[in-house]
Amino acid sequence: MKELIGTGVALITPFDQQGAVDFKALEQLVNFQIEQGINYLVVLGTTGESVTLTKSEKAAVLETVVKVNASRVPLVLGVGGNDTQSVIMELQKVNPAEITAVLSVSPMYNKPAQAGLLAHFSAVAKASPVPVVLYNVPGRTASNMAPSTVLSLAQQPNIIGIKEASGDLAQAMEILRAAPKDFLVISGDDLIALPMTMMGGHGVISVIGQAYPAEFSQMIQSGLEGNTDKAKKIHYSLMPIIDMIFEQGNPSGIKALLSIKGLCSNSLRLPLVAVDQSLEQRIEAFAKKAD
C-alpha cells in the first residue's frame, strides 16, 4: 500500500488546562502536519493517550480529524487491545470511506504466546473492513512478536505491514530480509527510523515528526531515495531532541515540545504527568536553537 510509505505521524490528543479535549488545538495540529508535508496521520494510537479517552471522546476526536483532513492524506486508526472479541467489535465500526488502514497493537498485560498472537491477529485481519498494520511494541506490551510470527501473518492478504517498535534493528532486518515484497515494514522508533528505511524499510510512524514534520519527512524521503548525506545530516541534527522527548515518557515529552512551539498545551491525563522543569528547559533550549 503505497499511501503508507514515508512519514506517518502518531497524533497526540491535546487537552486544555481543565483536562478536556482541545478540539481547536487538534485542528491546528492536523493542519500543521499536512501543510508541512507528512504522508499520513495515525489517530487514537498510544501517543494519543487513547486508553484514557471515553468512547464518546474517541468518536469526537476521530470525527474532528476526518473533517479537518478532508481526504488530503490517508488516515490510520488505532484499534487494538488485549481482548480479541472487543477489538473485533471496534473494527465493525470502522468506516472504509474514511480510514485507509487500522494499526493494531499486540495484546498487552495477558502476554500471549506466539501461537496466541497468530490467532489474535488472524481473527483481527478477518474481521477488519480495512487493511491491518500490526504493531509490535514490547516495551509497552511485555511480549515481543517474533519475526517468524510476523512473517507468517504477512502471508494473510488483509495484513499489509508492521509498525516495528522493538528497538531491535537486527529483528527489523530479519523481517525485512524475508518479508513479501509488498509487506510494509515501518519503524516505530524515531531514533532508528532512518537506518531501518535505508535497510529496505518503508518509513516511520513518528512522534518527533509531529513537532518537526517538514524536517522528518525530508529525512525519510531522502533515505527512501538513497540520498544518504542529506538524510544523515537531518538525523544527527534531531538526535538530541528525540532522546529528550522520550526521557520522561511519551507523550509527556512531545507535548512539552509542542507547547513550547505554541501548538497545544502540555496537559496530560493521569497517570501521565508533565515533564519536570529541568527537562522542559532543555527541550525549550533545543527548540529555540532549531527555530
mmCIF file of C-alpha atoms in Angstrom:
data_model
loop_
_atom_site.group_PDB
_atom_site.id
_atom_site.type_symbol
_atom_site.label_atom_id
_atom_site.label_comp_id
_atom_site.label_asym_id
_atom_site.label_seq_id
_atom_site.Cartn_x
_atom_site.Cartn_y
_atom_site.Cartn_z
ATOM 1 C CA MET A 1 0.000 0.000 0.000
ATOM 2 C CA LYS A 2 1.988 2.934 -1.359
ATOM 3 C CA GLU A 3 -0.066 5.535 0.561
ATOM 4 C CA LEU A 4 1.637 4.420 3.768
ATOM 5 C CA ILE A 5 5.216 4.724 2.554
ATOM 6 C CA GLY A 6 7.082 7.669 4.040
ATOM 7 C CA THR A 7 6.320 9.580 7.220
ATOM 8 C CA GLY A 8 3.227 8.968 9.275
ATOM 9 C CA VAL A 9 2.674 10.947 12.459
ATOM 10 C CA ALA A 10 1.206 9.488 15.645
ATOM 11 C CA LEU A 11 -1.101 12.321 16.677
ATOM 12 C CA ILE A 12 -1.355 13.396 20.289
ATOM 13 C CA THR A 13 -4.746 14.242 21.764
ATOM 14 C CA PRO A 14 -4.454 17.826 23.035
ATOM 15 C CA PHE A 15 -6.171 18.687 26.306
ATOM 16 C CA ASP A 16 -6.940 22.087 27.775
ATOM 17 C CA GLN A 17 -5.909 23.107 31.291
ATOM 18 C CA GLN A 18 -9.116 21.577 32.690
ATOM 19 C CA GLY A 19 -8.348 18.215 31.066
ATOM 20 C CA ALA A 20 -10.977 18.336 28.316
ATOM 21 C CA VAL A 21 -10.111 17.526 24.713
ATOM 22 C CA ASP A 22 -8.962 20.726 22.994
ATOM 23 C CA PHE A 23 -10.543 20.380 19.556
ATOM 24 C CA LYS A 24 -9.264 23.751 18.326
ATOM 25 C CA ALA A 25 -5.685 22.694 19.060
ATOM 26 C CA LEU A 26 -6.356 19.337 17.395
ATOM 27 C CA GLU A 27 -7.500 21.103 14.222
ATOM 28 C CA GLN A 28 -4.417 23.310 14.293
ATOM 29 C CA LEU A 29 -2.169 20.300 14.772
ATOM 30 C CA VAL A 30 -3.706 18.329 11.887
ATOM 31 C CA ASN A 31 -3.342 21.269 9.504
ATOM 32 C CA PHE A 32 0.256 21.818 10.613
ATOM 33 C CA GLN A 33 1.189 18.202 9.831
ATOM 34 C CA ILE A 34 -0.404 18.195 6.400
ATOM 35 C CA GLU A 35 0.858 21.622 5.379
ATOM 36 C CA GLN A 36 4.391 20.640 6.395
ATOM 37 C CA GLY A 37 4.395 17.575 4.156
ATOM 38 C CA ILE A 38 3.739 14.423 6.185
ATOM 39 C CA ASN A 39 2.381 11.457 4.232
ATOM 40 C CA TYR A 40 -0.326 10.170 6.576
ATOM 41 C CA LEU A 41 -1.780 10.542 10.065
ATOM 42 C CA VAL A 42 -2.276 7.948 12.794
ATOM 43 C CA VAL A 43 -5.242 8.709 15.047
ATOM 44 C CA LEU A 44 -6.041 7.330 18.522
ATOM 45 C CA GLY A 45 -2.825 5.408 18.992
ATOM 46 C CA THR A 46 -0.645 5.158 22.085
ATOM 47 C CA THR A 47 0.704 8.691 21.646
ATOM 48 C CA GLY A 48 -2.897 9.909 21.513
ATOM 49 C CA GLU A 49 -3.488 8.664 25.081
ATOM 50 C CA SER A 50 -6.341 6.613 23.679
ATOM 51 C CA VAL A 51 -6.575 4.451 26.809
ATOM 52 C CA THR A 52 -7.705 7.486 28.831
ATOM 53 C CA LEU A 53 -10.357 8.662 26.358
ATOM 54 C CA THR A 54 -14.029 7.755 26.698
ATOM 55 C CA LYS A 55 -15.857 6.192 23.768
ATOM 56 C CA SER A 56 -17.598 9.472 23.019
ATOM 57 C CA GLU A 57 -14.294 11.374 23.158
ATOM 58 C CA LYS A 58 -12.684 8.898 20.775
ATOM 59 C CA ALA A 59 -15.556 9.312 18.351
ATOM 60 C CA ALA A 60 -15.327 13.107 18.557
ATOM 61 C CA VAL A 61 -11.547 13.112 18.056
ATOM 62 C CA LEU A 62 -11.853 10.886 15.006
ATOM 63 C CA GLU A 63 -14.720 12.954 13.589
ATOM 64 C CA THR A 64 -12.664 16.135 14.008
ATOM 65 C CA VAL A 65 -9.577 14.684 12.328
ATOM 66 C CA VAL A 66 -11.618 13.286 9.422
ATOM 67 C CA LYS A 67 -13.326 16.647 8.911
ATOM 68 C CA VAL A 68 -10.155 18.758 9.088
ATOM 69 C CA ASN A 69 -8.150 16.347 6.980
ATOM 70 C CA ALA A 70 -10.796 16.489 4.233
ATOM 71 C CA SER A 71 -9.216 13.496 2.470
ATOM 72 C CA ARG A 72 -5.893 15.300 1.993
ATOM 73 C CA VAL A 73 -3.807 12.451 3.439
ATOM 74 C CA PRO A 74 -4.578 8.844 4.388
ATOM 75 C CA LEU A 75 -5.772 8.196 7.947
ATOM 76 C CA VAL A 76 -4.722 5.193 10.003
ATOM 77 C CA LEU A 77 -6.844 4.424 13.056
ATOM 78 C CA GLY A 78 -5.553 2.760 16.204
ATOM 79 C CA VAL A 79 -7.758 -0.243 17.009
ATOM 80 C CA GLY A 80 -6.169 -2.738 19.378
ATOM 81 C CA GLY A 81 -6.342 -4.308 22.799
ATOM 82 C CA ASN A 82 -5.923 -7.443 24.819
ATOM 83 C CA ASP A 83 -9.453 -8.789 24.355
ATOM 84 C CA THR A 84 -9.780 -10.097 20.813
ATOM 85 C CA GLN A 85 -13.569 -10.002 20.805
ATOM 86 C CA SER A 86 -13.620 -6.363 21.930
ATOM 87 C CA VAL A 87 -11.178 -5.452 19.154
ATOM 88 C CA ILE A 88 -13.400 -7.200 16.613
ATOM 89 C CA MET A 89 -16.415 -5.235 17.854
ATOM 90 C CA GLU A 90 -14.479 -1.969 17.476
ATOM 91 C CA LEU A 91 -13.419 -2.926 13.962
ATOM 92 C CA GLN A 92 -17.050 -3.305 12.946
ATOM 93 C CA LYS A 93 -17.460 0.453 13.470
ATOM 94 C CA VAL A 94 -14.594 1.416 11.126
ATOM 95 C CA ASN A 95 -15.727 3.314 8.032
ATOM 96 C CA PRO A 96 -13.631 2.312 4.987
ATOM 97 C CA ALA A 97 -14.628 5.567 3.291
ATOM 98 C CA GLU A 98 -12.687 7.490 5.959
ATOM 99 C CA ILE A 99 -9.963 5.111 7.139
ATOM 100 C CA THR A 100 -7.178 3.705 4.960
ATOM 101 C CA ALA A 101 -5.939 1.110 7.471
ATOM 102 C CA VAL A 102 -6.005 0.224 11.143
ATOM 103 C CA LEU A 103 -2.965 -0.009 13.386
ATOM 104 C CA SER A 104 -3.486 -2.852 15.838
ATOM 105 C CA VAL A 105 -1.182 -3.223 18.827
ATOM 106 C CA SER A 106 -0.054 -6.581 20.117
ATOM 107 C CA PRO A 107 -2.147 -7.599 23.164
ATOM 108 C CA MET A 108 -0.720 -6.275 26.417
ATOM 109 C CA TYR A 109 -0.861 -7.495 30.011
ATOM 110 C CA ASN A 110 -2.091 -11.039 29.333
ATOM 111 C CA LYS A 111 1.124 -11.702 27.330
ATOM 112 C CA PRO A 112 0.004 -14.302 24.767
ATOM 113 C CA ALA A 113 2.467 -16.819 23.386
ATOM 114 C CA GLN A 114 3.378 -16.631 19.699
ATOM 115 C CA ALA A 115 0.531 -19.023 18.875
ATOM 116 C CA GLY A 116 -1.849 -16.666 20.661
ATOM 117 C CA LEU A 117 -0.539 -13.697 18.698
ATOM 118 C CA LEU A 118 -1.062 -15.604 15.466
ATOM 119 C CA ALA A 119 -4.624 -16.495 16.420
ATOM 120 C CA HIS A 120 -5.419 -12.972 17.652
ATOM 121 C CA PHE A 121 -4.191 -11.155 14.565
ATOM 122 C CA SER A 122 -5.708 -13.738 12.221
ATOM 123 C CA ALA A 123 -9.081 -13.005 13.815
ATOM 124 C CA VAL A 124 -8.442 -9.238 13.626
ATOM 125 C CA ALA A 125 -7.494 -9.448 9.951
ATOM 126 C CA LYS A 126 -10.581 -11.498 9.145
ATOM 127 C CA ALA A 127 -12.872 -9.028 10.909
ATOM 128 C CA SER A 128 -11.364 -5.765 9.698
ATOM 129 C CA PRO A 129 -13.090 -3.939 6.829
ATOM 130 C CA VAL A 130 -9.784 -2.208 6.005
ATOM 131 C CA PRO A 131 -6.168 -3.444 5.813
ATOM 132 C CA VAL A 132 -4.343 -4.107 9.087
ATOM 133 C CA VAL A 133 -0.903 -2.881 10.150
ATOM 134 C CA LEU A 134 0.500 -4.909 13.043
ATOM 135 C CA TYR A 135 2.091 -3.000 15.923
ATOM 136 C CA ASN A 136 4.894 -4.632 17.885
ATOM 137 C CA VAL A 137 5.967 -2.590 20.911
ATOM 138 C CA PRO A 138 7.244 -4.964 23.596
ATOM 139 C CA GLY A 139 8.278 -2.078 25.855
ATOM 140 C CA ARG A 140 4.566 -1.427 26.387
ATOM 141 C CA THR A 141 3.010 -4.855 25.879
ATOM 142 C CA ALA A 142 5.599 -7.010 27.719
ATOM 143 C CA SER A 143 5.678 -9.520 24.867
ATOM 144 C CA ASN A 144 7.641 -9.458 21.627
ATOM 145 C CA MET A 145 6.174 -10.542 18.314
ATOM 146 C CA ALA A 146 8.867 -12.790 16.870
ATOM 147 C CA PRO A 147 9.958 -12.295 13.248
ATOM 148 C CA SER A 148 8.678 -15.794 12.424
ATOM 149 C CA THR A 149 5.225 -14.792 13.700
ATOM 150 C CA VAL A 150 5.278 -11.552 11.718
ATOM 151 C CA LEU A 151 6.352 -13.374 8.557
ATOM 152 C CA SER A 152 3.578 -15.926 8.997
ATOM 153 C CA LEU A 153 0.978 -13.178 9.432
ATOM 154 C CA ALA A 154 2.414 -11.335 6.417
ATOM 155 C CA GLN A 155 1.028 -14.105 4.217
ATOM 156 C CA GLN A 156 -2.518 -13.051 5.067
ATOM 157 C CA PRO A 157 -3.902 -10.694 2.407
ATOM 158 C CA ASN A 158 -5.513 -8.231 4.822
ATOM 159 C CA ILE A 159 -2.327 -7.773 6.873
ATOM 160 C CA ILE A 160 -0.239 -5.282 4.926
ATOM 161 C CA GLY A 161 2.582 -4.333 7.251
ATOM 162 C CA ILE A 162 4.029 -3.872 10.706
ATOM 163 C CA LYS A 163 4.973 -0.927 12.862
ATOM 164 C CA GLU A 164 8.101 -2.457 14.379
ATOM 165 C CA ALA A 165 8.944 -0.723 17.644
ATOM 166 C CA SER A 166 11.041 -3.274 19.478
ATOM 167 C CA GLY A 167 14.065 -1.010 19.161
ATOM 168 C CA ASP A 168 15.959 -4.013 17.810
ATOM 169 C CA LEU A 169 17.441 -3.212 14.404
ATOM 170 C CA ALA A 170 18.556 -6.818 13.923
ATOM 171 C CA GLN A 171 14.961 -8.001 14.423
ATOM 172 C CA ALA A 172 13.719 -5.430 11.928
ATOM 173 C CA MET A 173 16.279 -6.599 9.381
ATOM 174 C CA GLU A 174 15.228 -10.213 9.878
ATOM 175 C CA ILE A 175 11.689 -9.214 8.906
ATOM 176 C CA LEU A 176 12.913 -7.063 6.022
ATOM 177 C CA ARG A 177 15.087 -9.878 4.697
ATOM 178 C CA ALA A 178 12.269 -12.382 4.360
ATOM 179 C CA ALA A 179 9.013 -10.400 4.114
ATOM 180 C CA PRO A 180 6.893 -10.408 0.957
ATOM 181 C CA LYS A 181 7.832 -7.611 -1.429
ATOM 182 C CA ASP A 182 4.678 -5.562 -0.797
ATOM 183 C CA PHE A 183 4.680 -6.005 3.009
ATOM 184 C CA LEU A 184 5.364 -2.683 4.743
ATOM 185 C CA VAL A 185 7.990 -2.624 7.482
ATOM 186 C CA ILE A 186 7.535 0.709 9.260
ATOM 187 C CA SER A 187 9.737 1.967 12.071
ATOM 188 C CA GLY A 188 8.029 2.738 15.358
ATOM 189 C CA ASP A 189 11.211 4.186 16.832
ATOM 190 C CA ASP A 190 12.263 7.659 15.728
ATOM 191 C CA LEU A 191 15.907 7.060 16.556
ATOM 192 C CA ILE A 192 16.298 4.092 14.213
ATOM 193 C CA ALA A 193 13.779 5.169 11.584
ATOM 194 C CA LEU A 194 16.465 6.205 9.121
ATOM 195 C CA PRO A 195 18.627 3.061 9.499
ATOM 196 C CA MET A 196 15.538 0.896 9.034
ATOM 197 C CA THR A 197 14.486 2.873 5.969
ATOM 198 C CA MET A 198 17.942 2.634 4.430
ATOM 199 C CA MET A 199 17.946 -1.147 5.004
ATOM 200 C CA GLY A 200 14.788 -1.502 2.944
ATOM 201 C CA GLY A 201 12.084 -0.264 5.299
ATOM 202 C CA HIS A 202 9.149 1.860 4.235
ATOM 203 C CA GLY A 203 9.402 4.826 6.589
ATOM 204 C CA VAL A 204 8.140 5.627 10.052
ATOM 205 C CA ILE A 205 5.182 6.321 12.280
ATOM 206 C CA SER A 206 6.802 9.146 14.161
ATOM 207 C CA VAL A 207 6.401 11.072 17.394
ATOM 208 C CA ILE A 208 9.064 13.747 16.890
ATOM 209 C CA GLY A 209 7.769 14.249 13.346
ATOM 210 C CA GLN A 210 4.769 15.921 14.938
ATOM 211 C CA ALA A 211 6.945 18.843 16.053
ATOM 212 C CA TYR A 212 9.252 18.835 13.026
ATOM 213 C CA PRO A 213 7.113 17.374 10.219
ATOM 214 C CA ALA A 214 8.945 19.033 7.329
ATOM 215 C CA GLU A 215 12.388 18.023 8.542
ATOM 216 C CA PHE A 216 11.494 14.457 9.481
ATOM 217 C CA SER A 217 9.586 13.921 6.238
ATOM 218 C CA GLN A 218 12.578 15.198 4.266
ATOM 219 C CA MET A 219 14.876 12.852 6.157
ATOM 220 C CA ILE A 220 12.745 9.785 5.471
ATOM 221 C CA GLN A 221 12.181 10.733 1.838
ATOM 222 C CA SER A 222 15.914 11.232 1.377
ATOM 223 C CA GLY A 223 16.515 7.825 2.928
ATOM 224 C CA LEU A 224 13.988 6.209 0.598
ATOM 225 C CA GLU A 225 15.688 7.867 -2.375
ATOM 226 C CA GLY A 226 19.174 6.847 -1.266
ATOM 227 C CA ASN A 227 20.314 10.406 -0.570
ATOM 228 C CA THR A 228 22.283 9.360 2.486
ATOM 229 C CA ASP A 229 24.212 12.588 3.018
ATOM 230 C CA LYS A 230 21.092 14.734 3.306
ATOM 231 C CA ALA A 231 19.268 12.130 5.377
ATOM 232 C CA LYS A 232 22.128 11.687 7.843
ATOM 233 C CA LYS A 233 22.511 15.433 8.321
ATOM 234 C CA ILE A 234 18.866 15.775 9.403
ATOM 235 C CA HIS A 235 19.032 12.601 11.503
ATOM 236 C CA TYR A 236 22.007 13.769 13.531
ATOM 237 C CA SER A 237 20.556 17.244 13.978
ATOM 238 C CA LEU A 238 17.384 15.783 15.539
ATOM 239 C CA MET A 239 19.015 13.056 17.654
ATOM 240 C CA PRO A 240 19.280 15.174 20.834
ATOM 241 C CA ILE A 241 15.612 16.186 20.851
ATOM 242 C CA ILE A 242 14.481 12.622 20.086
ATOM 243 C CA ASP A 243 16.278 11.447 23.198
ATOM 244 C CA MET A 244 14.804 14.289 25.236
ATOM 245 C CA ILE A 245 11.156 13.771 24.308
ATOM 246 C CA PHE A 246 11.248 10.140 25.421
ATOM 247 C CA GLU A 247 13.323 10.709 28.543
ATOM 248 C CA GLN A 248 10.312 11.008 30.859
ATOM 249 C CA GLY A 249 7.788 9.125 28.783
ATOM 250 C CA ASN A 250 5.589 9.553 25.747
ATOM 251 C CA PRO A 251 3.609 11.732 25.104
ATOM 252 C CA SER A 252 4.833 13.847 28.031
ATOM 253 C CA GLY A 253 7.950 14.900 26.127
ATOM 254 C CA ILE A 254 6.333 15.647 22.786
ATOM 255 C CA LYS A 255 3.538 17.608 24.472
ATOM 256 C CA ALA A 256 6.149 19.741 26.244
ATOM 257 C CA LEU A 257 7.799 20.476 22.899
ATOM 258 C CA LEU A 258 4.511 21.169 21.119
ATOM 259 C CA SER A 259 3.510 23.509 23.937
ATOM 260 C CA ILE A 260 6.786 25.411 23.579
ATOM 261 C CA LYS A 261 6.100 25.687 19.842
ATOM 262 C CA GLY A 262 2.610 27.086 20.549
ATOM 263 C CA LEU A 263 0.642 24.197 19.065
ATOM 264 C CA CYS A 264 -1.135 22.944 22.199
ATOM 265 C CA SER A 265 -0.879 22.885 25.975
ATOM 266 C CA ASN A 266 1.281 20.366 27.807
ATOM 267 C CA SER A 267 -1.733 18.884 29.663
ATOM 268 C CA LEU A 268 -1.938 15.118 30.051
ATOM 269 C CA ARG A 269 -4.286 12.711 31.781
ATOM 270 C CA LEU A 270 -3.227 10.736 34.814
ATOM 271 C CA PRO A 271 -1.336 8.540 35.296
ATOM 272 C CA LEU A 272 0.830 10.592 32.925
ATOM 273 C CA VAL A 273 2.233 13.907 34.137
ATOM 274 C CA ALA A 274 4.162 16.747 32.551
ATOM 275 C CA VAL A 275 7.952 16.593 32.290
ATOM 276 C CA ASP A 276 9.915 18.227 35.081
ATOM 277 C CA GLN A 277 11.279 21.766 34.856
ATOM 278 C CA SER A 278 14.830 20.696 34.091
ATOM 279 C CA LEU A 279 13.838 18.638 31.055
ATOM 280 C CA GLU A 280 11.386 21.292 29.885
ATOM 281 C CA GLN A 281 14.183 23.862 29.927
ATOM 282 C CA ARG A 282 16.442 21.603 27.870
ATOM 283 C CA ILE A 283 13.662 20.952 25.365
ATOM 284 C CA GLU A 284 12.996 24.684 25.135
ATOM 285 C CA ALA A 285 16.669 25.440 24.582
ATOM 286 C CA PHE A 286 16.796 22.976 21.683
ATOM 287 C CA ALA A 287 13.572 24.323 20.178
ATOM 288 C CA LYS A 288 14.800 27.922 20.275
ATOM 289 C CA LYS A 289 18.106 26.961 18.680
ATOM 290 C CA ALA A 290 16.400 24.829 15.998
ATOM 291 C CA ASP A 291 13.947 27.587 15.096
#
